[in-house]
Amino acid sequence: MNTTSVRSGPQVTDIEDSPSGVNNFVIVAATINGSGSQTANNCLLRALFKMGIPVTAKNLFPSNIQGLPTWFQIRLSADGYVGRRDTCEVLVAMNRSTAAEDISKVAPGGMVIVPSEWKLAEDRSDLSYYSIPVQQMAKDSGANADLRPYVANMAYVGALVELLGIDVDEIEAALMQHFGGKRKAVDLNFGVVKAAIEYTRANITKTDPFKVERSNKTAGKILINGNEAGAMGAVFGGFTVAAWYPITPSTSLVDALGDYAKLLRADEKTGERTYAIVQAEDEIAALGMVVGAGWAGARAMTSTSGPGLSLMTEYAGYAQFAEVPAVIWDIQRMGPSTGLPTRTAQGDVLMVYYLGHGDTRHDILFPANMEECFEFGWRSFDLAERLQTPVFVLSDLDLGMNLWMSQPFTYPDKPMDRGKVLSAEELAKLGGFHRYEDVDGDGIPYRTIPGTDSPLAAYFTRGSGHNAEAQYTERADEWQANLARLHKKLEHARTLVPAPVLDEVPGAEVGIISYGSNDSAIAEARSMLASRGIQTSYLRLRALPTTAEFQHFLAKYPRHYVVENNFEAQMAKILQTEAPAYAAHLTSVNQCDGLPLTGRWIAQSILEQER
Amino acid sequence: MNTTSVRSGPQVTDIEDSPSGVNNFVIVAATINGSGSQTANNCLLRALFKMGIPVTAKNLFPSNIQGLPTWFQIRLSADGYVGRRDTCEVLVAMNRSTAAEDISKVAPGGMVIVPSEWKLAEDRSDLSYYSIPVQQMAKDSGANADLRPYVANMAYVGALVELLGIDVDEIEAALMQHFGGKRKAVDLNFGVVKAAIEYTRANITKTDPFKVERSNKTAGKILINGNEAGAMGAVFGGFTVAAWYPITPSTSLVDALGDYAKLLRADEKTGERTYAIVQAEDEIAALGMVVGAGWAGARAMTSTSGPGLSLMTEYAGYAQFAEVPAVIWDIQRMGPSTGLPTRTAQGDVLMVYYLGHGDTRHDILFPANMEECFEFGWRSFDLAERLQTPVFVLSDLDLGMNLWMSQPFTYPDKPMDRGKVLSAEELAKLGGFHRYEDVDGDGIPYRTIPGTDSPLAAYFTRGSGHNAEAQYTERADEWQANLARLHKKLEHARTLVPAPVLDEVPGAEVGIISYGSNDSAIAEARSMLASRGIQTSYLRLRALPTTAEFQHFLAKYPRHYVVENNFEAQMAKILQTEAPAYAAHLTSVNQCDGLPLTGRWIAQSILEQER
Amino acid sequence: MAIQEPPAQGTNLIGLTRNDYKGRASTLCKGCGHDSISARIISVAYDLSIQPTQLIKLSGIGCSSKTPAYFLNQSHGFNGLHGRMPSMATGALLANHTLKAIGISGDGDTGSIGIGQYIHMVRRNVPVVYIVENNGVYGLTKGQFSATADEGQQLKYAGLNELPPIDVCMEALVADCGFVARSFAGDPRQVETLLKAALSHRGTAVLDIISPCVSFNDHEDSTKSYAWGKSHEEVVSDFSFIPVRNEITVDYEEGQSADVTMHDGAVIHLKKLDSNHDPRDRMAALRLLEEAKLKQEFITGLIYINEERQSLSELERLPEAPLARLPEDTVRPSRDALDALMKDLM
Amino acid sequence: MAIQEPPAQGTNLIGLTRNDYKGRASTLCKGCGHDSISARIISVAYDLSIQPTQLIKLSGIGCSSKTPAYFLNQSHGFNGLHGRMPSMATGALLANHTLKAIGISGDGDTGSIGIGQYIHMVRRNVPVVYIVENNGVYGLTKGQFSATADEGQQLKYAGLNELPPIDVCMEALVADCGFVARSFAGDPRQVETLLKAALSHRGTAVLDIISPCVSFNDHEDSTKSYAWGKSHEEVVSDFSFIPVRNEITVDYEEGQSADVTMHDGAVIHLKKLDSNHDPRDRMAALRLLEEAKLKQEFITGLIYINEERQSLSELERLPEAPLARLPEDTVRPSRDALDALMKDLM
Ligand SMILES: Cc1ncc(C[n+]2csc(CCOP(=O)(O)OP(=O)(O)O)c2C)c(N)n1
Ligand SMILES: Cc1ncc(C[n+]2csc(CCOP(=O)(O)OP(=O)(O)O)c2C)c(N)n1
Ligand code: SF4
Ligand code: SF4
Ligand SMILES: [Mg+2]
Ligand SMILES: [Mg+2]
């Protein structure tokens, strides 16, 4: 069977995760991709968000264009937890091929909405079944035949509005926003919503406990995904050249980059742009363009995923060694190899840290939320130009493609840092410069930008052995001196990269170390653990190499759990080498099934170790 | 200055390394590349070897074709040490541009041979200077003008013969072998040798203590380089397809493969070959071809170096995940990036171990000498087919391109292991098979070869998510199950890869851990340390992942030194993650200046820690 | 058509049913051109009584590259890396040159990321039927332009394409391909005829099949769309194919025609609709493609054929038996051989 | 020649001496064709009074790719990765489209590993003078055949080449290159003339210069060797070049000729030695190359020119000032802009 399906993580029983009936449950809409359910799902999400209810969404879609199963999971959490939860209380079963398995996974006491047309045997007595004539409603909508599957999705929106008590005006408002105010489209869709509401009201008796209530917990917040946030950050970071090659789940970052740049960085009248975005022929070329542009003085970036990253290996090593600034986003997806392009993971950490042959090492940033996606979007350029090196931003599909609540973004708190660039005037004053000399003792040399109008500006960039004057050399002493300086620069980077975020709890006996998208699940896990009497302190890494704070944190607790979403426990391995004295104190809490980690699984895993 | 030069490692003073005058010193011939000094140097080396004197050679050549400095270093060691020594007692200074620096590095009491034509100021009173009319002799040889620089090199051979007491018949024999018995060429060259002998005898008074004496320490040994040994191993391993792209220092492995295969595996009459060697358009294609061939049932291999390896990243990850056998030789050269193509290093260890995005991990072999180059040449195929995975053989320029003494090679001790391959008959009996099922509990599934004449044979290979039946799946449980099986296979590999070589010394308090080409220097370092009262035990890794022996060894000593030739202490980092409990017991003794490590430097580095 | 019809009882000459040539259920979009091509491959393999176990299916990455899972279940399949199928095909056919091989690629897979491997595969004359399922877009990544997209084309998602297209037939031609043809997925008869011819060709046979993407590239103004195809298609030559094992000579339409003898003795009997085109004339083929490009037209039919070049396996002087199946005593030299080598090195 | 001679006192129009255009000492083999090409670049840059600080030198990996270190010391240089210079050139010229750019590559660098990037660079019309120093071998790795090696060529080290050559001019042409020329390193006058023309071209200008490798490929039977070159070279067209800043019109040899106006207003005045060739005629150019290939000949001169295509920087609608030098207030949107975006997302 070619069926695509999603199973929950390991069966955990110690930690219960029972939702209450109000503003605290998970809705799953099981549909078929390409059928247009995205509009329905996003409108639902937005309406709940606008009602002030903390929400988060996980879109589990197949690596195909049309016809395969898709699940859209909306979690409502009165407490504001936005990590994934692996239960489902409200199921909208619109995909016949997965319905049986989908229904089998609904929590006892949950509800299931199914199309009346299926004539389903309602064989779980612990569930409330509600059947809705979805196809009939679509037909009645007046939409022409090819649009019907699309508007049919609105029928379940209507049913949910009625059954859960969603504010129908917020649905209409969401549709208005979705269709950019195009009344005709809104009316067509909203008509179905209203018909479904009426049908439900007239024909269905609610027997489940789930409902929503207006709240004030999302006031002032925005709803965005990490790829858009990162792209926005890059636009505010003054990117000037982007080169890329399409790949899921990174494509939408560059799409958003194009949209925001067009909006903010193009002259409406002349069409003139203060940036260039080029779709390359592959990822080797994409990074080649970025390196060429960075060398020539642009703020240059690319965005990719695993397979593309593999192809970038050679140029990444070159840029690190020849000291060319570049920003490389890696929106991690499940690997090895082609893996699962539409599933999330944190499986590229080890590879990126050492990306390149012959003793290469890199600087990496790990955003954990929308604000950091935005912030690292601009800050990565400052770092790359300051350190004259590629800076990798490791996001993942969960951050990048799912919608998250966030505080509005903060405008960059300092002017652009273009790093140690010498102008013609400075060169004249200095009487020249040595490209790879460590003038300031921080390992970072000075550079000039091609086109600098001075006979003293030129230097020769190469990936082969060079001395401080950028001349070719095969001398052992010069080689060693240059590598030693590069090493010093890598050490210096520890003082420039974002420090970890710490949450230390008095009396904690256990440290949790993690990074990236696991943050929300960890917050939840920690409260679950606290409720069992296990107090934890938490260090969230935001960069590699590690900083001094990390070493201090290690010293404070006898046991540390390194939580991550990959099979090889990659960050734990790196941390063992960063702090060998504590290597034996680090226990990995890692798994990798394509789905974001859940708070419950993390708490359970730590609990098992701690007792 | 664009001068290429070689400096010694760190200045060490505690451990003296004074050679005696007899069969125990280093000859350095400093020449210009492209001038044909290779013939002269190899004949010298061979003559000394034939005289029964243990010798080893390091050829330090530039990454260019003609006109730059080259040093050929011959070490004579009565004790049979074949690691590099960083002293020079006998200098043949034939390159004017480096002569001053070359002479400055000769050990006090040493000798220098220079062309009379230079009219050099002999300003070091602690050296014996001998000047020889090199150019005149070449002119007198009767060679036509364009051959003269070439035969000129024979003049220093003659001088050395006379000054050191080399057996002139062995020089003639070496020339005979070199020129495949072509008498005319031999006569021309040998004529110059004889003239130089006569000139030296007549005009020069020997004032230095260095000389050679016939011995019996090389009896029954062969002289070969690692690339030839590896190629020979592959031919005896039954390789059938090789695809490659030229790159220094790996090219000569494939050259030798072609030569040996033509000799042993081609039909002289029909020209028909039992193998194919294809020069690909780049390394992506080279590995692609190998993976295609391995999938289709060939014993397929490639050989490359750093930059090529970077390009192989994506296919390497594919092959590991899709479980396709392949053998990949990496003749390591100095990196990062283009680095120093003609200098040695062990800088690809970390990268290869994790080569590929998204949780990829590989099996690696580390040959340390000529016998292992040969052995791993064939055994790598058995492992690759048994484990259905790429097997990397990490050699380096020092092993691969320098000439080493060795015991003759042992014929493979077992028949070829083609691994778990099902025939049409077996399929009929079984009624079918599941490509990725763990039937035997070792994580290794069964495969079929395309063309197997059975309707049950076919399966579909892909780099994307697949279940045990090789069908596409996005199910979390199936994904995890497959990764878990792959992981089991990686663990199982620990029992199949070559175990480390151990030399445990009673009373030792210190462990030395190393791998590959450092072996000879470590032998020497250990004896130096022993002479200072520091007894060491030694574990030489021959593979990754590590085996049980490694864990036992760690437990036995309180302190371990991990010796390696790279900047990042790469193996030490991996070992820290393989044995976190001992991570803090491992101290890195690593450096990376493009030259093989010396025994003295290793001994000195350990000594500094131990007192 | 001029080939022997399979026996009436629903099995072909080697006793297999049409079902034996099927694949798994397609997961492509309804109406995707790629699915029609899969159907053609199934038909042709059945009609030609190809032994599926002696054929391999290879592909890169893309919607097109997924299709080998949807035909010939009894053939080994290899769904490789994006743009890098040609190299693995080269390796597979060196390992076993007795197999037939069908490679499926997309225009992004071949024209963008894969153009280098493609050209070098053609240059080596690797014996593979290489099909480009050409829709001018990246289907699987949702509609970006590929390198074969028309200049000036406008798509909803991707915007305006201002770069000239790469013509994979032209690229094959200048890389000395011995079989260059183009067709249209909506023209089953022509696709099948060309496929049959391609399967008889000794070296690389390139078949560029315009295969509209219904989801991202079916706009009226694209040369790769159905609508466009149907109205603009210009059939250059049609031909019938006679496999040697078929001894019946069938009457075939009169008219201007040219015979081409395939390497296995099979004869394709060309029927030129455009009497100016002789597929053995390289210059004419170049001109045809060049002119078509200027007119933003596509030419279908057999554009060029040349049976003279040796295929890679011939160049490599491979033995009759596949390398992959040579026994140990053929590929591992003797103990004596090793001893002799050792002697030389002493 | 028809260009203004630099002032007698040894400086050119911008006051620089010939010395200011030199590079470091070459480390190539004595007599290597690549060194002659470096000398031509020095001459031409001096003659044209090019401001060296406003030019960048780019290359891949190979003996040829080392040469940017041997000319124009006052220009920034970038010696990149093997076969991947085109992409970095693309990036560099997006960052600063006001610079002139000379890219140096080898036949292995362009024809083997780099053919994909090369084709896509040409397709994008990246404004760079792209010189292939073509010797048919991998010089730096000691003499293996490259993809441009002649079919049937025999070399001592590499054996027999049985594959057909890739013609980098043909590849450029079919990828819509607007300037395709070929010359011979031993013909300084023609190389300089073509170089000058190339430096005035708006988009990608491809200059394939046969440049014999004295160490590994100078056998009589190679089309890339000196001996062969001198005797077989067939000059197709010669032309003179008049930079606009030079107002003097110089008398030029009579004869059949064609004028081509360069994008910057400069006129190249073609002198056709073969009166059949019009470099503005694509079909003629294709035919010329195709026929030359069959004859294992090489054609020198300006093979094709077309000034109509927009270069990449024009397509990208870049502002006048280089992107690399735009000030913060141009590239970082305002606080208000961020606030407005945030409002939309609430
Ligand atoms: C190295 C790499 N980069 C990017 C991708 C993402 N990707 C998958 S399919 C595809 C494009 C496929 O386009 P095409 O070959 O035209 O096939 P189609 O889907 O149109 O049939 C891309 C870019 C990938 N799989 N691997
Ligand atoms: C990825 C990679 N593979 C291989 C090499 C080794 N290599 C260096 S130069 C070269 C060939 C150069 O040939 P060509 O471009 O023709 O230049 P030439 O030396 O002939 O001028 C190769 C294969 C490399 N540097 N990088
Ligand atoms: S997206 Fe386009 S190419 Fe892909 S399956 Fe759908 S119609 Fe076919
Ligand atoms: S090897 Fe050939 S290409 Fe390289 S420098 Fe020498 S002559 Fe030139
Ligand atoms: Mg496509
Ligand atoms: Mg070359």
PDB file of C-alpha atoms and ligand atoms in Angstrom, chain A residues 314, chain B residues 245-248 283 307-308 311 333 338, chain D residues 34 61-65 82 105-110 113 133 135 137-141 146, ligand 2:
ATOM      1  CA  GLU A 314      33.116  22.214  -1.803  1.00  0.00           C
TER       2      GLU A 314
ATOM      3  CA  TYR B 245      38.478  11.962 -12.039  1.00  0.00           C
ATOM      4  CA  PRO B 246      42.111  13.067 -12.021  1.00  0.00           C
ATOM      5  CA  ILE B 247      43.317  14.656  -8.825  1.00  0.00           C
ATOM      6  CA  THR B 248      46.618  14.715  -7.003  1.00  0.00           C
ATOM      7  CA  GLU B 283      33.757  13.355  -9.071  1.00  0.00           C
ATOM      8  CA  PRO B 307      37.926  18.374  -3.320  1.00  0.00           C
ATOM      9  CA  GLY B 308      36.628  15.309  -5.097  1.00  0.00           C
ATOM     10  CA  LEU B 311      31.681  16.587  -4.565  1.00  0.00           C
ATOM     11  CA  ARG B 333      46.085  15.760   0.912  1.00  0.00           C
ATOM     12  CA  THR B 338      42.367  23.321  -2.650  1.00  0.00           C
TER      13      THR B 338
ATOM     14  CA  HIS D  34      48.895  30.014 -21.479  1.00  0.00           C
ATOM     15  CA  ILE D  61      41.509  25.288 -11.327  1.00  0.00           C
ATOM     16  CA  GLY D  62      44.231  24.160 -13.701  1.00  0.00           C
ATOM     17  CA  CYS D  63      47.450  25.507 -15.176  1.00  0.00           C
ATOM     18  CA  SER D  64      45.326  27.910 -17.181  1.00  0.00           C
ATOM     19  CA  SER D  65      43.407  28.950 -14.113  1.00  0.00           C
ATOM     20  CA  HIS D  82      37.537  23.450 -10.527  1.00  0.00           C
ATOM     21  CA  SER D 105      39.430  28.603 -17.689  1.00  0.00           C
ATOM     22  CA  GLY D 106      40.885  25.461 -19.181  1.00  0.00           C
ATOM     23  CA  ASP D 107      39.310  22.903 -21.436  1.00  0.00           C
ATOM     24  CA  GLY D 108      39.027  20.448 -18.557  1.00  0.00           C
ATOM     25  CA  ASP D 109      37.724  23.185 -16.328  1.00  0.00           C
ATOM     26  CA  THR D 110      35.113  24.237 -18.882  1.00  0.00           C
ATOM     27  CA  ILE D 113      33.667  19.265 -14.930  1.00  0.00           C
ATOM     28  CA  GLU D 133      42.843  28.211 -22.675  1.00  0.00           C
ATOM     29  CA  ASN D 135      44.998  22.416 -24.846  1.00  0.00           C
ATOM     30  CA  VAL D 137      44.507  17.878 -21.856  1.00  0.00           C
ATOM     31  CA  TYR D 138      44.508  18.303 -18.125  1.00  0.00           C
ATOM     32  CA  GLY D 139      47.851  20.036 -17.783  1.00  0.00           C
ATOM     33  CA  LEU D 140      48.026  20.388 -14.031  1.00  0.00           C
ATOM     34  CA  THR D 141      47.172  16.763 -13.322  1.00  0.00           C
ATOM     35  CA  SER D 146      39.956  16.505 -21.446  1.00  0.00           C
TER      36      SER D 146
HETATM   37  C1  LIG E   2      37.042  18.948  -7.694  1.00  0.00           C
HETATM   38  C2  LIG E   2      38.387  18.804  -8.259  1.00  0.00           C
HETATM   39  N1  LIG E   2      38.706  17.697  -8.941  1.00  0.00           N
HETATM   40  C3  LIG E   2      39.917  17.544  -9.464  1.00  0.00           C
HETATM   41  C4  LIG E   2      40.872  18.502  -9.308  1.00  0.00           C
HETATM   42  C5  LIG E   2      42.256  18.277  -9.848  1.00  0.00           C
HETATM   43  N2  LIG E   2      42.552  19.084 -11.031  1.00  0.00           N
HETATM   44  C6  LIG E   2      43.271  20.204 -10.913  1.00  0.00           C
HETATM   45  S1  LIG E   2      43.508  20.936 -12.393  1.00  0.00           S
HETATM   46  C7  LIG E   2      42.662  19.742 -13.204  1.00  0.00           C
HETATM   47  C8  LIG E   2      42.514  19.723 -14.696  1.00  0.00           C
HETATM   48  C9  LIG E   2      42.816  20.990 -15.334  1.00  0.00           C
HETATM   49  O1  LIG E   2      42.695  20.852 -16.710  1.00  0.00           O
HETATM   50  P1  LIG E   2      42.386  22.115 -17.610  1.00  0.00           P
HETATM   51  O2  LIG E   2      41.199  22.818 -17.096  1.00  0.00           O
HETATM   52  O3  LIG E   2      42.322  21.664 -19.023  1.00  0.00           O
HETATM   53  O4  LIG E   2      43.624  23.071 -17.335  1.00  0.00           O
HETATM   54  P2  LIG E   2      45.126  23.003 -17.857  1.00  0.00           P
HETATM   55  O5  LIG E   2      45.916  22.557 -16.671  1.00  0.00           O
HETATM   56  O6  LIG E   2      45.184  22.054 -18.991  1.00  0.00           O
HETATM   57  O7  LIG E   2      45.418  24.393 -18.256  1.00  0.00           O
HETATM   58  C10 LIG E   2      42.193  18.799 -12.313  1.00  0.00           C
HETATM   59  C11 LIG E   2      41.432  17.601 -12.721  1.00  0.00           C
HETATM   60  C12 LIG E   2      40.503  19.647  -8.581  1.00  0.00           C
HETATM   61  N3  LIG E   2      41.367  20.637  -8.360  1.00  0.00           N
HETATM   62  N4  LIG E   2      39.282  19.767  -8.093  1.00  0.00           N
END
